Amino acid sequence: MRIRFRFPPTGTLPEGEAICPYCGGKETVVHQTHVRKIKHHKINEAVVKRLRCKKCKRTFRHYPQGVSQAQQTKTLKAMSVILYILGLSYDSLVSFFFALDTPLSKGTLWNNMQDAGEKAHFLRKKFLQGKIKICGLDTTIYKVKGKEEIVLLLSDILLGKTIEVEVIENRKAFTLKRKLTSIFNQLGVEVVVTDDAEEMEALTKHNPLVKRQLCLTHLKKATSIRIKKLEKETRKKLLKENNEKLNILLKDLKRIRKLMDDLPPNLGENLKEIHLRYKDAPFPKRGEKASVFYQMRLFTLRLWQRNHDILHFRKYGIDGTNNTTERLIGLNGKIRYKSMRGFKSKSSLNNFLQTTSFLWDKKQEVDEVDLSCVS
Ligand SMILES: [Zn+2]
């Protein structure tokens, strides 16, 4: 991955047309001019003009580019944000800016990160006011003060962008429902791609308008493991007893494997037909191991029941995997996360995630990150 940054520039003189922030008036007269000290790695001073609006008679300041009422310039602020995201701690940042002769306190640096996080969140919300039909949902674990915290990530599968990234209390169906129902409605989500977990299944039950697509990578992997295990057990049994039913079971397993590879439109009918052959396999007696036939009964029933969550990908022209969401989870957090022990507070983690995901999303290939927007 190649990353190129574009930092907001800093000027020394106010440029361009000054517009009155009170009435929008464009005609002004210079009321006062003064030179003020600024924190920038190359420039020490900037000229600030105090203008009087001819229309409403009020005065306001006209700053050079990148300069504000704060001492630090936007260039410096952006530098601190990107260095933090790339893995420097607040203490290292203090040393870094001290070496540049532009000392920034830990408190200022911390505020810069919180500001960037909030702005990124706001900009993303604004950006997403369009419709998003297909999204991916996944969770991951971060450590805050040594404690594990769950972070939820919602992605736009088609564009490969993050929609929402946030720390949540737990992964229970109720929490997911509360967090996501309004987002789904707002964006007009029709399909959500998730892993195999039951709480994800419950999520779409509470949102009847949203269909769920089981991630095909997860599904195929889990099914393949199950098939192999059942095949092994069945073959072992065949050595001891020559039972024609065991041969049929092996053929059925082979057929399920093929069905999982092809995922034909009539998947449900095929799974039903197979399942019906095993539906009367008896429960294991107490202390007894479940027979391969009973295992087959459960396995095929579960697959058949979820048949509706498997085939949406065809209609929506997606690959049916949640790879996009997983890639974004990696991109957003893990780069910095690897280099640190964990975050000190949930809000720091939240703001960090907001900023990184927003910046990375701005360019899909992450070859240029424009920091003007969050500084
Ligand atoms: Zn005015």
Coordinates of C-alpha atoms and ligand atoms in Angstrom, one line a residue:
M1 CA 0.0 0.0 0.0
R2 CA 1.3 3.4 -1.0
I3 CA 0.1 6.5 0.9
R4 CA 0.6 10.0 -0.2
F5 CA -0.6 12.9 1.9
R6 CA -1.8 16.3 1.0
F7 CA -1.6 18.7 3.9
P8 CA -3.6 22.0 4.1
P9 CA -1.3 24.9 3.3
T10 CA -0.6 27.9 5.5
G11 CA -0.3 31.4 4.1
T12 CA 1.1 34.6 5.7
L13 CA -1.4 37.1 4.2
P14 CA -5.2 37.0 4.1
E15 CA -6.2 36.2 0.5
G16 CA -9.3 36.3 -1.5
E17 CA -12.6 37.9 -1.0
A18 CA -13.7 38.4 2.7
I19 CA -17.3 37.6 3.3
C20 CA -19.1 39.0 6.4
P21 CA -20.0 36.0 8.6
Y22 CA -23.0 37.9 10.0
C23 CA -24.8 39.1 6.9
G24 CA -22.9 37.7 4.0
G25 CA -21.9 41.2 2.9
K26 CA -18.9 41.4 0.5
E27 CA -18.0 45.0 0.9
T28 CA -15.6 45.7 3.7
V29 CA -13.0 48.2 4.9
V30 CA -9.9 47.4 6.8
H31 CA -10.4 48.3 10.4
Q32 CA -7.1 47.0 11.9
T33 CA -4.1 45.0 10.7
H34 CA -1.9 43.1 13.1
V35 CA 0.9 40.5 12.9
R36 CA 0.4 37.4 15.1
K37 CA 2.7 34.5 16.1
I38 CA 1.6 31.2 14.8
K39 CA 2.8 27.6 15.2
H40 CA 4.1 26.3 12.0
H41 CA 7.3 24.4 11.1
K42 CA 8.4 27.1 8.6
I43 CA 6.5 30.3 9.2
N44 CA 6.5 32.2 12.5
E45 CA 4.1 35.0 11.8
A46 CA 0.9 35.7 9.9
V47 CA -0.9 38.9 9.1
V48 CA -4.5 39.1 10.4
K49 CA -6.9 41.8 9.2
R50 CA -9.8 43.0 11.1
L51 CA -12.5 44.1 8.7
R52 CA -15.6 46.2 9.1
C53 CA -18.6 45.2 7.0
K54 CA -20.1 48.2 5.1
K55 CA -23.6 46.7 5.2
C56 CA -24.0 45.6 8.9
K57 CA -21.2 47.6 10.4
R58 CA -19.9 44.7 12.4
T59 CA -16.2 43.7 12.5
F60 CA -14.7 40.3 11.9
R61 CA -11.2 38.8 11.3
H62 CA -9.9 37.8 8.0
Y63 CA -7.2 35.1 8.3
P64 CA -4.5 33.8 5.9
Q65 CA -5.1 30.3 4.6
G66 CA -4.7 27.6 7.3
V67 CA -4.7 30.2 10.1
S68 CA -7.4 30.6 12.7
Q69 CA -7.9 32.0 16.2
A70 CA -5.9 29.0 17.4
Q71 CA -2.1 29.2 17.6
Q72 CA -1.5 26.0 15.7
T73 CA -2.0 26.2 12.0
K74 CA -4.1 23.7 10.0
T75 CA -0.9 22.3 8.6
L76 CA 0.4 21.4 12.0
K77 CA -2.9 20.0 13.1
A78 CA -3.1 17.8 10.1
M79 CA 0.4 16.6 10.7
S80 CA -0.4 15.6 14.3
V81 CA -3.5 13.7 13.1
I82 CA -1.8 11.7 10.5
L83 CA 1.2 10.9 12.7
Y84 CA -1.1 9.6 15.4
I85 CA -3.0 7.5 12.9
L86 CA 0.3 6.1 11.6
G87 CA 1.2 4.9 15.0
L88 CA 3.0 7.6 17.1
S89 CA 1.8 7.9 20.7
Y90 CA 0.9 11.3 22.2
D91 CA 4.2 11.4 24.1
S92 CA 6.2 10.8 20.9
L93 CA 4.1 13.5 19.2
V94 CA 5.0 16.0 21.9
S95 CA 8.7 15.2 21.3
F96 CA 8.2 15.4 17.5
F97 CA 6.7 18.9 17.6
F98 CA 9.1 20.1 20.2
A99 CA 11.9 19.1 17.8
L100 CA 10.3 21.2 15.1
D101 CA 10.3 24.2 17.4
T102 CA 6.5 24.2 17.4
P103 CA 5.7 22.7 20.8
L104 CA 2.2 21.3 21.1
S105 CA 0.9 20.0 24.5
K106 CA -0.5 16.6 25.0
G107 CA -3.9 18.2 25.6
T108 CA -3.9 20.0 22.3
L109 CA -2.8 16.9 20.5
W110 CA -5.6 14.9 22.1
N111 CA -8.1 17.6 21.2
N112 CA -6.9 17.5 17.6
M113 CA -7.7 13.8 17.4
Q114 CA -11.2 14.3 18.9
D115 CA -11.9 17.1 16.5
A116 CA -10.8 15.1 13.5
G117 CA -13.0 12.2 14.7
E118 CA -16.1 14.3 15.0
K119 CA -15.6 16.1 11.7
A120 CA -15.0 12.8 10.0
H121 CA -18.2 11.4 11.4
F122 CA -20.2 14.4 10.4
L123 CA -18.7 14.4 6.8
R124 CA -19.4 10.8 6.4
K125 CA -23.1 11.2 7.4
K126 CA -23.4 14.0 4.9
F127 CA -21.7 12.0 2.2
L128 CA -24.0 9.0 2.7
Q129 CA -27.3 10.8 2.3
G130 CA -27.8 8.9 -1.0
K131 CA -29.2 5.4 -1.1
I132 CA -27.2 2.3 -0.2
K133 CA -28.9 -0.9 -1.1
I134 CA -26.3 -3.5 -0.2
C135 CA -24.1 -3.3 2.9
G136 CA -21.8 -5.7 4.8
L137 CA -21.8 -6.0 8.6
D138 CA -19.1 -7.4 10.8
T139 CA -17.5 -6.9 14.2
T140 CA -14.0 -7.0 15.6
I141 CA -12.3 -6.8 18.9
Y142 CA -10.2 -3.9 20.2
K143 CA -8.6 -3.5 23.6
V144 CA -9.3 -0.4 25.7
K145 CA -7.4 -0.4 29.0
G146 CA -6.8 -4.1 28.6
K147 CA -10.5 -4.8 28.3
E148 CA -11.9 -6.1 25.1
E149 CA -14.3 -3.9 23.3
I150 CA -16.5 -4.8 20.3
V151 CA -16.4 -2.6 17.2
L152 CA -19.0 -2.8 14.6
L153 CA -18.3 -1.9 11.0
L154 CA -21.0 -1.4 8.3
S155 CA -19.7 -1.1 4.8
D156 CA -21.0 -0.2 1.4
I157 CA -20.2 -3.4 -0.4
L158 CA -20.5 -2.0 -3.9
L159 CA -18.2 1.1 -3.4
G160 CA -16.0 -0.6 -0.8
K161 CA -16.5 2.2 1.7
T162 CA -17.2 2.4 5.4
I163 CA -20.7 3.5 6.3
E164 CA -20.5 3.3 10.1
V165 CA -17.8 2.2 12.5
E166 CA -18.5 2.3 16.2
V167 CA -17.8 0.8 19.6
I168 CA -20.9 -1.2 20.8
E169 CA -21.6 -2.7 24.2
N170 CA -22.0 -6.3 23.0
R171 CA -22.8 -8.4 20.0
K172 CA -26.3 -9.4 21.1
A173 CA -29.2 -9.2 18.7
F174 CA -30.9 -6.5 20.7
T175 CA -27.9 -4.2 20.6
L176 CA -27.4 -4.7 16.9
K177 CA -31.0 -4.0 16.2
R178 CA -31.0 -0.8 18.2
K179 CA -27.9 0.4 16.5
L180 CA -28.8 -0.5 13.0
T181 CA -32.5 -0.3 12.4
S182 CA -32.5 3.5 11.9
I183 CA -29.4 3.4 9.8
F184 CA -30.9 0.7 7.6
N185 CA -34.1 2.8 7.1
Q186 CA -32.2 6.0 6.5
L187 CA -30.0 4.5 3.8
G188 CA -32.6 2.3 2.3
V189 CA -30.6 -0.9 2.8
E190 CA -32.2 -3.9 1.1
V191 CA -29.5 -6.6 1.7
V192 CA -27.0 -7.0 4.5
V193 CA -24.1 -9.5 4.1
T194 CA -23.1 -11.1 7.4
D195 CA -21.4 -14.1 8.8
D196 CA -23.1 -17.2 10.1
A197 CA -23.8 -16.0 13.7
E198 CA -27.3 -16.3 15.1
E199 CA -27.5 -12.7 16.3
M200 CA -27.1 -11.7 12.7
E201 CA -30.0 -13.9 11.8
A202 CA -32.1 -12.3 14.4
L203 CA -31.2 -8.8 13.1
T204 CA -33.1 -9.3 9.9
K205 CA -36.1 -10.8 11.6
H206 CA -36.5 -7.4 13.3
N207 CA -36.1 -5.6 10.0
P208 CA -38.5 -7.3 7.6
L209 CA -37.5 -5.0 4.8
V210 CA -33.9 -6.0 5.0
K211 CA -32.8 -9.3 3.5
R212 CA -29.7 -11.2 4.7
Q213 CA -27.1 -12.7 2.5
L214 CA -24.9 -15.2 4.3
C215 CA -21.3 -14.5 3.5
L216 CA -20.5 -17.3 1.0
T217 CA -16.9 -17.5 2.1
H218 CA -18.0 -18.4 5.6
L219 CA -20.8 -20.6 4.4
K220 CA -18.6 -22.7 2.0
K221 CA -15.9 -23.1 4.5
A222 CA -18.2 -24.2 7.3
T223 CA -20.1 -26.6 5.0
S224 CA -16.9 -28.1 3.6
I225 CA -15.6 -28.8 7.1
R226 CA -18.8 -30.5 8.1
I227 CA -19.0 -32.6 4.9
K228 CA -15.4 -33.8 5.4
K229 CA -16.1 -34.8 9.0
L230 CA -19.3 -36.7 8.1
E231 CA -17.6 -38.4 5.2
K232 CA -14.8 -39.6 7.4
E233 CA -17.2 -41.0 9.9
T234 CA -19.4 -42.7 7.3
R235 CA -16.5 -44.4 5.6
K236 CA -15.3 -45.7 8.9
K237 CA -18.7 -47.2 9.6
L238 CA -18.9 -48.7 6.1
L239 CA -15.8 -50.8 6.9
K240 CA -17.7 -52.4 9.8
E241 CA -21.1 -52.8 8.2
N242 CA -22.2 -53.0 4.6
N243 CA -25.3 -50.8 4.8
E244 CA -26.6 -49.4 1.5
K245 CA -27.9 -46.3 3.3
L246 CA -24.4 -45.3 4.2
N247 CA -23.5 -45.3 0.5
I248 CA -26.5 -43.2 -0.2
L249 CA -25.4 -40.8 2.5
L250 CA -22.0 -40.5 0.9
K251 CA -23.6 -39.7 -2.4
D252 CA -25.7 -37.1 -0.8
L253 CA -22.7 -35.4 0.8
K254 CA -21.0 -35.3 -2.6
R255 CA -24.2 -33.8 -4.0
I256 CA -24.3 -31.1 -1.2
R257 CA -20.7 -30.2 -2.0
K258 CA -21.5 -29.7 -5.6
L259 CA -24.6 -27.7 -4.7
M260 CA -22.4 -25.4 -2.6
D261 CA -20.0 -24.9 -5.5
D262 CA -22.7 -24.1 -8.0
L263 CA -25.4 -22.5 -5.8
P264 CA -28.1 -23.2 -8.4
P265 CA -31.4 -21.2 -8.3
N266 CA -33.3 -24.4 -7.2
L267 CA -30.9 -24.9 -4.3
G268 CA -33.9 -25.0 -1.9
E269 CA -35.7 -27.9 -3.7
N270 CA -32.5 -29.9 -3.8
L271 CA -31.7 -29.4 -0.1
K272 CA -35.3 -30.3 0.8
E273 CA -35.2 -33.5 -1.2
I274 CA -32.0 -34.6 0.5
H275 CA -33.2 -33.6 3.9
L276 CA -36.4 -35.6 3.6
R277 CA -34.4 -38.8 3.4
Y278 CA -33.0 -38.2 6.9
K279 CA -35.9 -36.5 8.6
D280 CA -36.9 -39.6 10.5
A281 CA -33.4 -40.4 11.8
P282 CA -33.9 -41.0 15.5
F283 CA -32.5 -38.8 18.3
P284 CA -29.5 -40.4 20.0
K285 CA -30.4 -42.2 23.2
R286 CA -29.0 -40.9 26.4
G287 CA -25.3 -41.5 26.6
E288 CA -25.2 -42.5 23.0
K289 CA -23.3 -40.7 20.2
A290 CA -25.5 -39.2 17.4
S291 CA -25.6 -41.5 14.4
V292 CA -24.3 -40.1 11.0
F293 CA -28.0 -40.2 9.9
Y294 CA -29.1 -38.0 12.7
Q295 CA -26.2 -35.6 12.1
M296 CA -27.2 -35.5 8.5
R297 CA -30.7 -34.7 9.5
L298 CA -29.6 -31.6 11.5
F299 CA -27.0 -30.6 8.9
T300 CA -29.4 -30.7 5.9
L301 CA -32.2 -29.1 7.9
R302 CA -30.1 -26.1 8.9
L303 CA -28.9 -25.7 5.3
W304 CA -32.4 -25.9 3.9
Q305 CA -33.8 -23.5 6.4
R306 CA -31.1 -20.9 5.5
N307 CA -31.5 -21.4 1.7
H308 CA -33.3 -18.0 1.6
D309 CA -30.2 -16.3 3.0
I310 CA -27.9 -17.8 0.4
L311 CA -29.1 -16.8 -3.0
H312 CA -29.8 -13.0 -2.8
F313 CA -26.4 -12.3 -4.3
R314 CA -27.6 -13.4 -7.7
K315 CA -30.3 -10.8 -7.9
Y316 CA -28.1 -8.0 -6.6
G317 CA -25.1 -8.7 -8.7
I318 CA -22.7 -9.1 -5.8
D319 CA -20.2 -11.9 -5.1
G320 CA -22.0 -12.8 -1.9
T321 CA -19.0 -12.5 0.3
N322 CA -18.3 -10.1 3.2
N323 CA -14.7 -9.7 2.0
T324 CA -15.1 -5.9 1.6
T325 CA -16.2 -5.4 5.2
E326 CA -13.3 -7.5 6.4
R327 CA -10.8 -5.7 4.3
L328 CA -12.1 -2.3 5.7
I329 CA -11.8 -3.6 9.2
G330 CA -8.2 -4.4 8.6
L331 CA -7.5 -1.1 6.8
N332 CA -9.2 1.1 9.4
G333 CA -7.9 -0.1 12.6
K334 CA -5.3 -2.7 12.6
I335 CA -2.5 -0.7 11.0
R336 CA -2.2 1.5 14.1
Y337 CA -3.5 -1.0 16.5
K338 CA -0.6 -3.3 15.9
S339 CA 1.8 -0.7 17.1
M340 CA 0.1 0.1 20.4
R341 CA -1.1 -1.6 23.5
G342 CA -4.6 -0.4 23.3
F343 CA -6.7 2.7 23.7
K344 CA -7.2 4.6 26.9
S345 CA -10.9 5.3 26.5
K346 CA -13.8 4.3 24.3
S347 CA -14.2 7.9 23.0
S348 CA -10.5 7.9 21.8
L349 CA -11.1 4.6 20.1
N350 CA -14.3 5.9 18.5
N351 CA -12.7 9.1 17.2
F352 CA -9.6 7.2 16.0
L353 CA -11.8 4.8 14.0
Q354 CA -14.0 7.7 12.6
T355 CA -10.9 9.5 11.3
T356 CA -9.0 6.6 9.8
S357 CA -12.0 5.1 8.1
F358 CA -13.0 8.5 6.7
L359 CA -9.5 9.3 5.4
W360 CA -9.0 5.8 3.9
D361 CA -12.4 5.9 2.3
K362 CA -11.7 9.1 0.5
K363 CA -9.4 7.3 -1.9
Q364 CA -10.1 3.6 -2.3
E365 CA -6.6 2.7 -3.2
V366 CA -5.3 5.0 -0.5
D367 CA -2.7 6.7 -2.6
E368 CA -3.6 10.2 -1.5
V369 CA -5.2 11.5 1.7
D370 CA -6.3 15.1 1.8
L371 CA -6.2 16.2 5.3
S372 CA -7.8 19.6 4.9
C373 CA -11.2 18.2 5.6
V374 CA -10.5 17.1 9.1
S375 CA -8.1 19.7 10.3
Ligands
ZN1 ZN -22.2 42.2 7.6

